[in-house]
Tab-separated table of C-alpha atoms in Angstrom:
chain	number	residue	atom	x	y	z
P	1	UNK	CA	2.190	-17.940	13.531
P	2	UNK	CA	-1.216	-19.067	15.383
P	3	UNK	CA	-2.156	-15.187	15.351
P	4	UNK	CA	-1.887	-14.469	11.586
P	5	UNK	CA	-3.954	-17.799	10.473
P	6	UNK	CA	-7.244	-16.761	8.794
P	7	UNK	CA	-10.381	-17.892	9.611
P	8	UNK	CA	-11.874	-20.804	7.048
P	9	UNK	CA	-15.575	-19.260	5.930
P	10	UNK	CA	-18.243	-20.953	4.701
P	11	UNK	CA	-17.963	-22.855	1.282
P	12	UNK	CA	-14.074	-22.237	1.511
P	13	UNK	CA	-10.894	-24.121	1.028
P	14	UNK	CA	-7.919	-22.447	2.680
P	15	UNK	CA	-4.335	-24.031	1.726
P	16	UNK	CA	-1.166	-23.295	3.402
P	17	UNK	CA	2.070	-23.626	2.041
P	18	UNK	CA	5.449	-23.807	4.137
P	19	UNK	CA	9.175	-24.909	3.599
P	20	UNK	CA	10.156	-27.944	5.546
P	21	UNK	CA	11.965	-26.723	8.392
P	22	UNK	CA	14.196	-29.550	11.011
P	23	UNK	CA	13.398	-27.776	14.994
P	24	UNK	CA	13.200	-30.048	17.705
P	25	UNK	CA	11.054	-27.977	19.719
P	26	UNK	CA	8.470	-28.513	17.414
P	27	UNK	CA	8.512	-32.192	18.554
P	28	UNK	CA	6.245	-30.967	21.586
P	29	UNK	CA	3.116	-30.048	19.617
P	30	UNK	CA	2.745	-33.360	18.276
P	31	UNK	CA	1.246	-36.455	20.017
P	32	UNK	CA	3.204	-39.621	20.664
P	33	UNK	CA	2.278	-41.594	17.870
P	34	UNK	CA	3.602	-39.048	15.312
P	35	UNK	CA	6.596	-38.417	17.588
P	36	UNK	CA	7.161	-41.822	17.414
P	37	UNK	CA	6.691	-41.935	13.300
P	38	UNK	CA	8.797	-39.069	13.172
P	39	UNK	CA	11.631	-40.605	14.969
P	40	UNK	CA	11.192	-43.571	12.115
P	41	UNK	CA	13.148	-41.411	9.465
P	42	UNK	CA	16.083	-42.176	8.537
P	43	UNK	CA	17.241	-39.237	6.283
P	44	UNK	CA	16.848	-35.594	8.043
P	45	UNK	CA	15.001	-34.170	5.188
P	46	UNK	CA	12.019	-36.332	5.413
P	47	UNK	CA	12.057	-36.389	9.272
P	48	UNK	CA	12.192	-31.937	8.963
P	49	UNK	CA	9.267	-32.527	5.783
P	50	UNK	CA	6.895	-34.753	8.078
P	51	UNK	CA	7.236	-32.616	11.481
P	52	UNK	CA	6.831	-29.652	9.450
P	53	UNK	CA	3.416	-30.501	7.722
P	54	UNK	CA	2.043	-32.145	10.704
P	55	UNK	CA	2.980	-28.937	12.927
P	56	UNK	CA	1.185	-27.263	10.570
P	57	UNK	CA	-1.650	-28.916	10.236
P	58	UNK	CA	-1.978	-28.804	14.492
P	59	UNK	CA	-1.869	-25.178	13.852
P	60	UNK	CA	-4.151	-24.021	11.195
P	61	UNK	CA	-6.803	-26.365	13.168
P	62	UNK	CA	-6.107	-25.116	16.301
P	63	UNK	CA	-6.940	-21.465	15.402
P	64	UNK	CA	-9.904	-23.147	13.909
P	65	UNK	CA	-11.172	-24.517	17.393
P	66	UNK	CA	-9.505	-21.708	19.773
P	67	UNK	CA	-7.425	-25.082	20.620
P	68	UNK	CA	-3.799	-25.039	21.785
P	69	UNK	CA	-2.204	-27.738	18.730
P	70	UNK	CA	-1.484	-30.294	21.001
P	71	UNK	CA	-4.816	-30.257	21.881
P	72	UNK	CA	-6.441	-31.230	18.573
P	73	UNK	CA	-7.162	-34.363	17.650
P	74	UNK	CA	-6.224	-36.027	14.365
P	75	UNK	CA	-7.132	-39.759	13.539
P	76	UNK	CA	-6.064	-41.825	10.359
P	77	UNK	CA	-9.060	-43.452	8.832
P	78	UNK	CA	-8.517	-45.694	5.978
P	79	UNK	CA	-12.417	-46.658	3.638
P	80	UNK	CA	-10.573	-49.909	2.482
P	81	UNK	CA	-9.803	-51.580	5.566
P	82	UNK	CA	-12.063	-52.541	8.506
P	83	UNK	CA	-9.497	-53.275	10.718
P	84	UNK	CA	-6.114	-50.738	11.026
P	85	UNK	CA	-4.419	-53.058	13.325
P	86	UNK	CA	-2.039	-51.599	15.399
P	87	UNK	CA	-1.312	-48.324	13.979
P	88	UNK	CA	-4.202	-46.713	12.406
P	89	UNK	CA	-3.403	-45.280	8.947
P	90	UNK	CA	-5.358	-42.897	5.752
P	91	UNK	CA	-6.778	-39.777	5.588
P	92	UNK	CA	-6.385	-37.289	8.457
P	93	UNK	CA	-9.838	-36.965	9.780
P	94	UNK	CA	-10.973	-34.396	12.701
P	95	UNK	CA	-13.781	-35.937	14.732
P	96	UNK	CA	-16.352	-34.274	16.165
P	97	UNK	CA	-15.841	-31.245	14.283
P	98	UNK	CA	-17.574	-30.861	10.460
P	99	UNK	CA	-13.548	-29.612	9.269
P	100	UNK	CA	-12.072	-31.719	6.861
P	101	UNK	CA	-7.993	-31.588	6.501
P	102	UNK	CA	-5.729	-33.276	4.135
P	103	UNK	CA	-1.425	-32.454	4.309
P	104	UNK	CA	1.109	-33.298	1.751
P	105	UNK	CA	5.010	-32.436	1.180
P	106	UNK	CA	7.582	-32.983	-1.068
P	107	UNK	CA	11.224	-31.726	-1.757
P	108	UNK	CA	11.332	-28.629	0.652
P	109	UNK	CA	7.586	-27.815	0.451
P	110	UNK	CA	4.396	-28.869	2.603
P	111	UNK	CA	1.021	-27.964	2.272
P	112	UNK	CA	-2.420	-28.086	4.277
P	113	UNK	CA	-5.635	-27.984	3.616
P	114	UNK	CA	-8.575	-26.946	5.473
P	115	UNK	CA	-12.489	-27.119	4.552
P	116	UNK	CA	-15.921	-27.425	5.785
P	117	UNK	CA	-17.173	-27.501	2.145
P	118	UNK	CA	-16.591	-31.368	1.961
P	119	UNK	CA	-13.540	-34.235	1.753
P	120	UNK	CA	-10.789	-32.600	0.306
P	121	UNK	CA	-7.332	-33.598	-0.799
P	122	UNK	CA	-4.025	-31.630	-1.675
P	123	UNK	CA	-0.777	-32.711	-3.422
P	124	UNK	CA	2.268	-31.073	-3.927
P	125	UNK	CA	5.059	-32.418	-5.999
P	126	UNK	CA	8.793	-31.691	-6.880
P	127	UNK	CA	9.017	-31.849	-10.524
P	128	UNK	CA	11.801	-34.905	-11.046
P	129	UNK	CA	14.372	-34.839	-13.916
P	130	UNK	CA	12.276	-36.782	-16.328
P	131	UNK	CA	14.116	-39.663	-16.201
P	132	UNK	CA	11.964	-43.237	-15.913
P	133	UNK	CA	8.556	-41.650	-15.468
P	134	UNK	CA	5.741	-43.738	-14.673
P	135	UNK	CA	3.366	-43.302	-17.800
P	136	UNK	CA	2.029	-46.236	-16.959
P	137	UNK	CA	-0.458	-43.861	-14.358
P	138	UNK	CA	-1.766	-41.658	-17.056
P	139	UNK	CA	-5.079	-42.763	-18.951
P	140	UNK	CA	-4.738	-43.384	-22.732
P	141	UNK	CA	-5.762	-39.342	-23.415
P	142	UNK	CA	-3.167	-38.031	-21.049
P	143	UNK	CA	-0.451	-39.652	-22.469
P	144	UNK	CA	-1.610	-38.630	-25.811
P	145	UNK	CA	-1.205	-35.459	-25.322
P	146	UNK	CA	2.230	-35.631	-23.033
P	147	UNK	CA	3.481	-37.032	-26.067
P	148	UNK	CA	3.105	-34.259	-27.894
P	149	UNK	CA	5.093	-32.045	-25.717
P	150	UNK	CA	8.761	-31.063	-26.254
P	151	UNK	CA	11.191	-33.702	-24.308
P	152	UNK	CA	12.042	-30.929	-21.834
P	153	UNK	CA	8.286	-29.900	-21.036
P	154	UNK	CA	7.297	-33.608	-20.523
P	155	UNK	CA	8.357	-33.638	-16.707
P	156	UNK	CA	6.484	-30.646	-15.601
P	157	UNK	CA	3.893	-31.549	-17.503
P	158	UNK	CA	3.722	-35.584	-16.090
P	159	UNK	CA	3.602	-34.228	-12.347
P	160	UNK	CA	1.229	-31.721	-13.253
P	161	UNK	CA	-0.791	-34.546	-13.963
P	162	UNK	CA	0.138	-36.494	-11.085
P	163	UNK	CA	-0.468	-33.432	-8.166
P	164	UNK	CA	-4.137	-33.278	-9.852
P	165	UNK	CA	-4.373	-36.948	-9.664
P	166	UNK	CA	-3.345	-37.549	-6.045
P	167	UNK	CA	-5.239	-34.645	-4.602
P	168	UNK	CA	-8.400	-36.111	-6.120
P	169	UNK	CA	-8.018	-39.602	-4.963
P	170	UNK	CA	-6.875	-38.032	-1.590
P	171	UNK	CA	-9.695	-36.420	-1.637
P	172	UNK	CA	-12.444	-39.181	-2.024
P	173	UNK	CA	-10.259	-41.199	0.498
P	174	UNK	CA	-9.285	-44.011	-2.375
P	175	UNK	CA	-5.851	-42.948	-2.402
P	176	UNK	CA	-3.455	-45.634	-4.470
P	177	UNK	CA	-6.025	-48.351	-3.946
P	178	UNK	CA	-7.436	-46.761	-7.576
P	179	UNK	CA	-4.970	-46.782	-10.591
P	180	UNK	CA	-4.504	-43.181	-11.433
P	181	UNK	CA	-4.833	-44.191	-14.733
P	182	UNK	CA	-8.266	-44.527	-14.622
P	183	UNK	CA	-8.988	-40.411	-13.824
P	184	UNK	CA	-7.945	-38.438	-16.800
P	185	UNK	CA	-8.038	-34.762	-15.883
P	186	UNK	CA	-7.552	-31.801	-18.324
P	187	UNK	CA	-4.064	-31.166	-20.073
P	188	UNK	CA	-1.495	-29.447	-18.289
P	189	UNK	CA	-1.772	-25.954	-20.204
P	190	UNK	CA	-5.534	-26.267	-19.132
P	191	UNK	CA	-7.522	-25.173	-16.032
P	192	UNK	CA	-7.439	-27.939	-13.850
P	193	UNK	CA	-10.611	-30.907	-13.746
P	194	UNK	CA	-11.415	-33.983	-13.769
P	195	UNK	CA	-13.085	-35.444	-17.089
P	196	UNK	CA	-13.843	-38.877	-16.165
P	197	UNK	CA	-13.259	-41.327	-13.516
P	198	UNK	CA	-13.266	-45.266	-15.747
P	199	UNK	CA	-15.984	-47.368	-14.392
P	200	UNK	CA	-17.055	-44.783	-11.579
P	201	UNK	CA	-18.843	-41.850	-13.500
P	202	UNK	CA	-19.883	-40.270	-10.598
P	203	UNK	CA	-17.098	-40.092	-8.140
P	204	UNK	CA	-19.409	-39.535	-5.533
P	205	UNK	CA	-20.308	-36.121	-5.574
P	206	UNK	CA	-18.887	-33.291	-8.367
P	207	UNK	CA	-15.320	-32.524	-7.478
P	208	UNK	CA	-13.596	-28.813	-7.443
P	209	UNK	CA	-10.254	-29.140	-8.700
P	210	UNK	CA	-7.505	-26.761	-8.801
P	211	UNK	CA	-4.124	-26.134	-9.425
P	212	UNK	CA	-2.217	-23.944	-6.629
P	213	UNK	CA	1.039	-21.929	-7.252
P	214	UNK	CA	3.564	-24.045	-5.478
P	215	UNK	CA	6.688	-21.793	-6.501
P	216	UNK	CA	9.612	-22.822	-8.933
P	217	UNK	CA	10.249	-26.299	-9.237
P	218	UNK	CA	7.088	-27.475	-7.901
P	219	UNK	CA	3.299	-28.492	-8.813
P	220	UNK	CA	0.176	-28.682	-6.739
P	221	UNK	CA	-2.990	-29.152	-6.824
P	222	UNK	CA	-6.359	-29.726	-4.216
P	223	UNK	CA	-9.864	-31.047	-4.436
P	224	UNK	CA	-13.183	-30.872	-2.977
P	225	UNK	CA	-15.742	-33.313	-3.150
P	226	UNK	CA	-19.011	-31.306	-3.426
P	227	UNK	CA	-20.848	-29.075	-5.428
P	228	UNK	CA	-17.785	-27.535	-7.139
P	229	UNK	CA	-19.653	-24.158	-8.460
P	230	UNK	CA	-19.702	-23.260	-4.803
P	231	UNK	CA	-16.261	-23.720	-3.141
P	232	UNK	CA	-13.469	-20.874	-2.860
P	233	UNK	CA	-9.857	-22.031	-2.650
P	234	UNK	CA	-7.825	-19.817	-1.097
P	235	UNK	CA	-4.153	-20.429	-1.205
P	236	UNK	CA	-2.067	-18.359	1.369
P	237	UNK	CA	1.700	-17.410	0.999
P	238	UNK	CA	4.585	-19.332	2.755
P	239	UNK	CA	4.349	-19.211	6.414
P	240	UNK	CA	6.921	-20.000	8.572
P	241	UNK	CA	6.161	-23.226	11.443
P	242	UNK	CA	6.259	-22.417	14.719
């Protein structure tokens, strides 16, 4: 797969999209601390879901670098503590290199994200059955307007939400520390941004926020923390890992 992975240009975003896939000999290309998370599942479709994005992810930065993906280097960094203990956890960040990389999966699907353009985030999401969803994350506009939806648009809608939510707070490295409620992004028949941020304006910089086509039964979403009039997402079709 290495061969057909396209390079990541100035002021870009590149996203790749693959199905979770269980092979052992995958194991090899990761280092022993994710072995050793791996091995943590219990249920074989998270184990195949986490070994599949984080194969991935050694790959599309390898061909990056000109780096075999054991080679590269990934290291958790979390803004909120100051001291990861034992096992370092947060945002996947590449040092020494200015590439910024964020992963996520759900169901059957992962996705990656690659940049140089600044922090950037990416959230996929299987859209759930509707039952017991968690308004409580949805700012006093965005649950206005789910409630105006049909019954049977509501759960599409609520993790369309939710995708442009958690890419965003992926993105600026906050993650769950921040109640989602306090983003409200646009409605889910609209283009996808973020209107305001409660108590924080200025979420550091601008941020570029898009949906991505995820296929049926799915919704997705990355950001880019930068000067969003100036970065290009490019969303790939499904490759296959390994």
């Amino acid at each position: 797969m290495t061969a057909d992975i396209a390079p990541v240009g100035p002021g870009e975003c590149h996203v790749w999209s693959a199905e979770a896939r269980w092979a052992p000999g995958l194991l090899d290309l990761l280092d022993d601390d994710e072995r050793e998370r791996c091995a943590q599942f219990r249920v074989d479709g998270a184990r195949a879901l986490y070994l599949t994005a984080h194969v991935l992810a050694r790959q599309v930065v390898g061909a990056q670098l000109s780096l075999d993906p054991r080679e590269v280097v990934v290291v958790p960094v979390c803004k909120h503590c100051t001291d990861p203990g034992d096992r370092p956890h947060g945002k996947p960040t590449l040092p020494g290199t200015s590439l910024e990389l964020s992963l996520s999966h759900s169901g059957q699907r992962v996705m990656v994200a690659l940049t140089a353009a600044g922090p950037v985030g990416v959230d996929v999401e299987e859209i759930t059955d509707g039952r017991d969803l968690p308004l409580d994350v949805l700012s006093v506009p965005e649950r206005a307007e789910l409630e105006l939806l049909a019954p049977e648009e509501r759960p599409a809608a609520f993790i369309r939400y939710w995708a442009r939510k958690e890419a965003v707070l992926k993105a600026t490295g906050d993650g769950l520390m921040v109640e989602p409620s306090a983003l409200t992004v646009t409605g889910p028949g609209a283009p996808a941004r973020l209107l305001e941020w409660r108590e924080r304006p200025e979420p550091h910089l601008p941020v570029r926020l898009e949906d991505l086509d995820a296929g049926a039964g799915y919704r997705a979403a990355v950001a880019v923390v930068g000067d969003d009039d100036r970065v290009d997402v490019v969303h790939h079709p499904l490759v296959r890992v390994g």
